[in-house]
């Protein structure tokens, strides 16, 4: 569903499934943000944190963002489409200067065991830890997708980025954790990464220690 007017959230609702977006800086230049969250039985997981992060990104880009009506639109969308939900879905919400878009698709991680092995490789592209865009989930996401597809073509499940200093940062669609001597470690956000919602939960729940980690 698309609604015109990201700031005012006014405009004709498209109930037909045809998405009508207004050309803006989000469409042309990727100046906008999105959130993807798990839906369990139609309920978004970590909904408040995702909305908080989306609001922060909109503020950074100078996009008028009214959180309460945005959240109402998400819940309204879920209520109207509840018969189409499978129980394990993923909800995507995207905002730009003139658009707010909500959609649901199957959760690609549903049904996987927690100990499923993931084959990874290092990306040849470096994360720019000096760029503020690195720390937001922006509409300019092509680099992540292209590197993940490249990894898949080479028989890997995920590609991991290093930053300009050669330090481990994050995967194309994941955060990275290490276990050593029974303790959990993860690179600090300052190395250049998106501060993941699940990453925050794991760090808080399992006392993960942030430390610079290099491939060697």
mmCIF file of C-alpha atoms in Angstrom:
data_model
loop_
_atom_site.group_PDB
_atom_site.id
_atom_site.type_symbol
_atom_site.label_atom_id
_atom_site.label_comp_id
_atom_site.label_asym_id
_atom_site.label_seq_id
_atom_site.Cartn_x
_atom_site.Cartn_y
_atom_site.Cartn_z
ATOM 1 C CA UNK A 1 0.000 0.000 0.000
ATOM 2 C CA UNK A 2 1.275 3.435 -0.846
ATOM 3 C CA UNK A 3 0.176 6.755 0.597
ATOM 4 C CA UNK A 4 1.295 10.066 -0.806
ATOM 5 C CA UNK A 5 2.657 12.695 1.536
ATOM 6 C CA UNK A 6 5.157 11.173 3.951
ATOM 7 C CA UNK A 7 4.924 14.152 6.272
ATOM 8 C CA UNK A 8 1.208 14.864 6.245
ATOM 9 C CA UNK A 9 0.219 11.268 5.407
ATOM 10 C CA UNK A 10 -2.677 12.601 3.367
ATOM 11 C CA UNK A 11 -3.698 11.306 -0.020
ATOM 12 C CA UNK A 12 -6.003 8.745 -1.559
ATOM 13 C CA UNK A 13 -5.605 5.235 -0.226
ATOM 14 C CA UNK A 14 -4.798 2.609 -2.834
ATOM 15 C CA UNK A 15 -6.840 -0.489 -1.985
ATOM 16 C CA UNK A 16 -6.383 -2.156 -5.373
ATOM 17 C CA UNK A 17 -2.825 -3.354 -4.747
ATOM 18 C CA UNK A 18 -1.503 -0.981 -7.406
ATOM 19 C CA UNK A 19 1.322 1.017 -5.886
ATOM 20 C CA UNK A 20 1.372 4.638 -7.016
ATOM 21 C CA UNK A 21 4.459 6.436 -5.795
ATOM 22 C CA UNK A 22 5.145 10.113 -6.226
ATOM 23 C CA UNK A 23 8.601 10.830 -7.666
ATOM 24 C CA UNK A 24 10.748 12.458 -4.999
ATOM 25 C CA UNK A 25 14.319 12.400 -3.670
ATOM 26 C CA UNK A 26 13.675 8.933 -2.289
ATOM 27 C CA UNK A 27 12.812 7.596 -5.747
ATOM 28 C CA UNK A 28 15.609 9.401 -7.576
ATOM 29 C CA UNK A 29 18.413 9.468 -4.999
ATOM 30 C CA UNK A 30 17.563 6.980 -2.255
ATOM 31 C CA UNK A 31 16.971 9.710 0.331
ATOM 32 C CA UNK A 32 14.631 7.825 2.601
ATOM 33 C CA UNK A 33 14.588 4.911 5.005
ATOM 34 C CA UNK A 34 12.866 1.604 5.613
ATOM 35 C CA UNK A 35 12.377 -0.989 8.315
ATOM 36 C CA UNK A 36 11.778 -4.719 7.976
ATOM 37 C CA UNK A 37 10.354 -6.531 10.976
ATOM 38 C CA UNK A 38 9.199 -10.059 11.669
ATOM 39 C CA UNK A 39 5.455 -10.647 11.918
ATOM 40 C CA UNK A 40 4.432 -13.441 14.263
ATOM 41 C CA UNK A 41 0.705 -14.213 13.999
ATOM 42 C CA UNK A 42 0.172 -10.746 12.555
ATOM 43 C CA UNK A 43 2.020 -8.908 15.333
ATOM 44 C CA UNK A 44 5.262 -7.017 14.512
ATOM 45 C CA UNK A 45 8.235 -8.046 16.664
ATOM 46 C CA UNK A 46 10.121 -5.133 18.317
ATOM 47 C CA UNK A 47 7.614 -2.771 16.703
ATOM 48 C CA UNK A 48 8.377 0.218 18.946
ATOM 49 C CA UNK A 49 12.121 -0.017 18.356
ATOM 50 C CA UNK A 50 11.676 -0.292 14.597
ATOM 51 C CA UNK A 51 9.402 2.743 14.551
ATOM 52 C CA UNK A 52 11.859 4.642 16.715
ATOM 53 C CA UNK A 53 14.698 3.864 14.313
ATOM 54 C CA UNK A 54 12.569 4.809 11.297
ATOM 55 C CA UNK A 55 11.647 8.093 12.965
ATOM 56 C CA UNK A 56 15.313 8.812 13.673
ATOM 57 C CA UNK A 57 16.265 8.197 10.052
ATOM 58 C CA UNK A 58 13.441 10.411 8.790
ATOM 59 C CA UNK A 59 14.608 13.167 11.110
ATOM 60 C CA UNK A 60 18.173 12.839 9.803
ATOM 61 C CA UNK A 61 16.967 13.173 6.199
ATOM 62 C CA UNK A 62 14.697 16.105 7.059
ATOM 63 C CA UNK A 63 11.547 14.148 6.189
ATOM 64 C CA UNK A 64 8.450 15.251 8.149
ATOM 65 C CA UNK A 65 7.434 12.219 10.179
ATOM 66 C CA UNK A 66 4.474 11.887 12.511
ATOM 67 C CA UNK A 67 4.935 8.650 14.371
ATOM 68 C CA UNK A 68 1.411 8.189 15.718
ATOM 69 C CA UNK A 69 -0.407 8.343 12.342
ATOM 70 C CA UNK A 70 2.334 6.223 10.760
ATOM 71 C CA UNK A 71 1.833 3.519 13.376
ATOM 72 C CA UNK A 72 -1.944 3.693 12.905
ATOM 73 C CA UNK A 73 -1.517 3.148 9.167
ATOM 74 C CA UNK A 74 0.642 0.084 9.797
ATOM 75 C CA UNK A 75 -1.893 -1.451 12.181
ATOM 76 C CA UNK A 76 -4.729 -0.546 9.806
ATOM 77 C CA UNK A 77 -2.910 -2.259 6.958
ATOM 78 C CA UNK A 78 -2.354 -5.401 9.057
ATOM 79 C CA UNK A 79 -5.972 -5.465 10.135
ATOM 80 C CA UNK A 80 -7.243 -5.217 6.548
ATOM 81 C CA UNK A 81 -4.869 -7.922 5.356
ATOM 82 C CA UNK A 82 -4.991 -10.296 8.332
ATOM 83 C CA UNK A 83 -6.628 -13.054 6.287
ATOM 84 C CA UNK A 84 -3.624 -13.073 3.942
ATOM 85 C CA UNK A 85 -0.993 -13.478 6.655
ATOM 86 C CA UNK A 86 0.650 -16.863 7.141
ATOM 87 C CA UNK A 87 1.681 -16.530 10.783
ATOM 88 C CA UNK A 88 5.373 -16.066 9.952
ATOM 89 C CA UNK A 89 5.739 -13.043 7.702
ATOM 90 C CA UNK A 90 7.877 -9.932 7.333
ATOM 91 C CA UNK A 91 6.544 -6.388 7.246
ATOM 92 C CA UNK A 92 8.368 -3.634 5.389
ATOM 93 C CA UNK A 93 7.669 0.054 6.005
ATOM 94 C CA UNK A 94 9.429 2.715 3.925
ATOM 95 C CA UNK A 95 9.326 6.499 4.110
ATOM 96 C CA UNK A 96 10.541 9.228 1.788
ATOM 97 C CA UNK A 97 9.669 12.882 1.203
ATOM 98 C CA UNK A 98 6.298 12.225 -0.467
ATOM 99 C CA UNK A 99 5.606 8.556 0.183
ATOM 100 C CA UNK A 100 4.940 6.056 2.921
ATOM 101 C CA UNK A 101 4.730 2.434 1.820
ATOM 102 C CA UNK A 102 3.748 -0.677 3.771
ATOM 103 C CA UNK A 103 3.967 -4.226 2.427
ATOM 104 C CA UNK A 104 4.137 -7.801 3.702
ATOM 105 C CA UNK A 105 6.052 -10.737 2.277
ATOM 106 C CA UNK A 106 7.019 -14.234 3.501
ATOM 107 C CA UNK A 107 9.703 -14.252 6.193
ATOM 108 C CA UNK A 108 12.800 -15.823 4.552
ATOM 109 C CA UNK A 109 14.114 -16.965 7.947
ATOM 110 C CA UNK A 110 10.954 -18.737 9.109
ATOM 111 C CA UNK A 111 11.370 -22.437 9.814
ATOM 112 C CA UNK A 112 15.171 -22.406 10.014
ATOM 113 C CA UNK A 113 16.863 -24.119 12.941
ATOM 114 C CA UNK A 114 18.869 -21.936 15.300
ATOM 115 C CA UNK A 115 21.976 -24.012 14.614
ATOM 116 C CA UNK A 116 21.692 -23.861 10.822
ATOM 117 C CA UNK A 117 25.172 -23.412 9.381
ATOM 118 C CA UNK A 118 25.766 -20.243 7.367
ATOM 119 C CA UNK A 119 28.654 -20.102 4.895
ATOM 120 C CA UNK A 120 30.227 -16.637 4.698
ATOM 121 C CA UNK A 121 32.925 -14.814 2.778
ATOM 122 C CA UNK A 122 34.451 -11.357 3.032
ATOM 123 C CA UNK A 123 33.157 -8.749 0.617
ATOM 124 C CA UNK A 124 35.729 -6.909 -1.469
ATOM 125 C CA UNK A 125 33.733 -3.717 -0.839
ATOM 126 C CA UNK A 126 34.644 -1.779 2.301
ATOM 127 C CA UNK A 127 32.151 -0.194 4.674
ATOM 128 C CA UNK A 128 32.727 3.554 5.006
ATOM 129 C CA UNK A 129 32.812 4.125 8.766
ATOM 130 C CA UNK A 130 33.113 7.889 8.165
ATOM 131 C CA UNK A 131 29.801 8.165 6.294
ATOM 132 C CA UNK A 132 26.684 8.911 8.373
ATOM 133 C CA UNK A 133 24.606 6.970 5.824
ATOM 134 C CA UNK A 134 26.284 3.753 6.978
ATOM 135 C CA UNK A 135 24.408 4.007 10.265
ATOM 136 C CA UNK A 136 20.903 4.282 8.762
ATOM 137 C CA UNK A 137 18.755 1.761 6.887
ATOM 138 C CA UNK A 138 18.336 3.863 3.778
ATOM 139 C CA UNK A 139 16.516 3.326 0.497
ATOM 140 C CA UNK A 140 19.957 3.207 -1.134
ATOM 141 C CA UNK A 141 20.386 -0.489 -0.303
ATOM 142 C CA UNK A 142 21.661 -1.782 -3.640
ATOM 143 C CA UNK A 143 25.212 -2.430 -2.417
ATOM 144 C CA UNK A 144 23.973 -4.862 0.221
ATOM 145 C CA UNK A 145 21.687 -6.717 -2.154
ATOM 146 C CA UNK A 146 24.249 -6.966 -4.935
ATOM 147 C CA UNK A 147 26.929 -8.298 -2.580
ATOM 148 C CA UNK A 148 24.538 -10.858 -1.103
ATOM 149 C CA UNK A 149 23.559 -12.051 -4.592
ATOM 150 C CA UNK A 150 27.220 -12.235 -5.581
ATOM 151 C CA UNK A 151 27.963 -14.329 -2.501
ATOM 152 C CA UNK A 152 25.078 -16.676 -3.363
ATOM 153 C CA UNK A 153 26.427 -17.144 -6.882
ATOM 154 C CA UNK A 154 29.727 -18.221 -5.347
ATOM 155 C CA UNK A 155 28.075 -20.734 -3.012
ATOM 156 C CA UNK A 156 27.946 -18.599 0.143
ATOM 157 C CA UNK A 157 24.960 -17.555 2.263
ATOM 158 C CA UNK A 158 26.263 -14.179 3.358
ATOM 159 C CA UNK A 159 29.041 -11.646 2.724
ATOM 160 C CA UNK A 160 30.746 -9.811 5.585
ATOM 161 C CA UNK A 161 32.029 -6.250 5.193
ATOM 162 C CA UNK A 162 35.301 -4.872 6.535
ATOM 163 C CA UNK A 163 35.712 -1.133 7.050
ATOM 164 C CA UNK A 164 38.438 1.130 5.704
ATOM 165 C CA UNK A 165 40.748 0.007 8.511
ATOM 166 C CA UNK A 166 40.280 -3.671 7.756
ATOM 167 C CA UNK A 167 38.041 -4.268 10.793
ATOM 168 C CA UNK A 168 34.990 -6.556 10.699
ATOM 169 C CA UNK A 169 31.705 -4.634 10.682
ATOM 170 C CA UNK A 170 28.535 -6.460 9.570
ATOM 171 C CA UNK A 171 27.005 -8.761 6.985
ATOM 172 C CA UNK A 172 24.930 -7.602 4.037
ATOM 173 C CA UNK A 173 21.713 -8.385 5.936
ATOM 174 C CA UNK A 174 23.034 -9.339 9.362
ATOM 175 C CA UNK A 175 25.035 -8.346 12.386
ATOM 176 C CA UNK A 176 28.038 -10.422 13.427
ATOM 177 C CA UNK A 177 28.796 -12.063 16.787
ATOM 178 C CA UNK A 178 31.696 -14.219 17.946
ATOM 179 C CA UNK A 179 31.958 -16.675 20.836
ATOM 180 C CA UNK A 180 35.288 -17.132 22.633
ATOM 181 C CA UNK A 181 35.761 -18.979 25.915
ATOM 182 C CA UNK A 182 32.029 -18.916 26.521
ATOM 183 C CA UNK A 183 31.729 -15.126 26.110
ATOM 184 C CA UNK A 184 29.955 -13.239 23.349
ATOM 185 C CA UNK A 185 31.705 -10.496 21.349
ATOM 186 C CA UNK A 186 30.597 -8.171 18.571
ATOM 187 C CA UNK A 187 32.166 -5.230 16.692
ATOM 188 C CA UNK A 188 31.216 -1.761 17.998
ATOM 189 C CA UNK A 189 28.796 0.306 15.919
ATOM 190 C CA UNK A 190 31.557 2.892 15.447
ATOM 191 C CA UNK A 191 33.338 0.455 13.113
ATOM 192 C CA UNK A 192 30.648 1.307 10.563
ATOM 193 C CA UNK A 193 27.371 -0.574 10.581
ATOM 194 C CA UNK A 194 23.627 -0.357 10.987
ATOM 195 C CA UNK A 195 22.794 -0.619 14.715
ATOM 196 C CA UNK A 196 20.561 -3.675 14.408
ATOM 197 C CA UNK A 197 17.427 -4.095 16.511
ATOM 198 C CA UNK A 198 18.164 -7.771 17.154
ATOM 199 C CA UNK A 199 21.827 -6.901 17.761
ATOM 200 C CA UNK A 200 20.738 -4.522 20.516
ATOM 201 C CA UNK A 201 18.551 -7.234 22.053
ATOM 202 C CA UNK A 202 21.333 -9.842 21.995
ATOM 203 C CA UNK A 203 23.892 -7.414 23.448
ATOM 204 C CA UNK A 204 21.562 -6.495 26.286
ATOM 205 C CA UNK A 205 20.284 -10.001 27.003
ATOM 206 C CA UNK A 206 23.598 -11.860 26.838
ATOM 207 C CA UNK A 207 26.073 -9.186 27.949
ATOM 208 C CA UNK A 208 27.914 -9.151 24.625
ATOM 209 C CA UNK A 209 31.144 -7.181 24.722
ATOM 210 C CA UNK A 210 31.888 -4.709 21.951
ATOM 211 C CA UNK A 211 35.449 -4.946 20.672
ATOM 212 C CA UNK A 212 37.333 -4.332 17.425
ATOM 213 C CA UNK A 213 37.786 -7.629 15.571
ATOM 214 C CA UNK A 214 39.992 -8.215 12.538
ATOM 215 C CA UNK A 215 39.876 -11.185 10.150
ATOM 216 C CA UNK A 216 43.085 -12.660 11.547
#
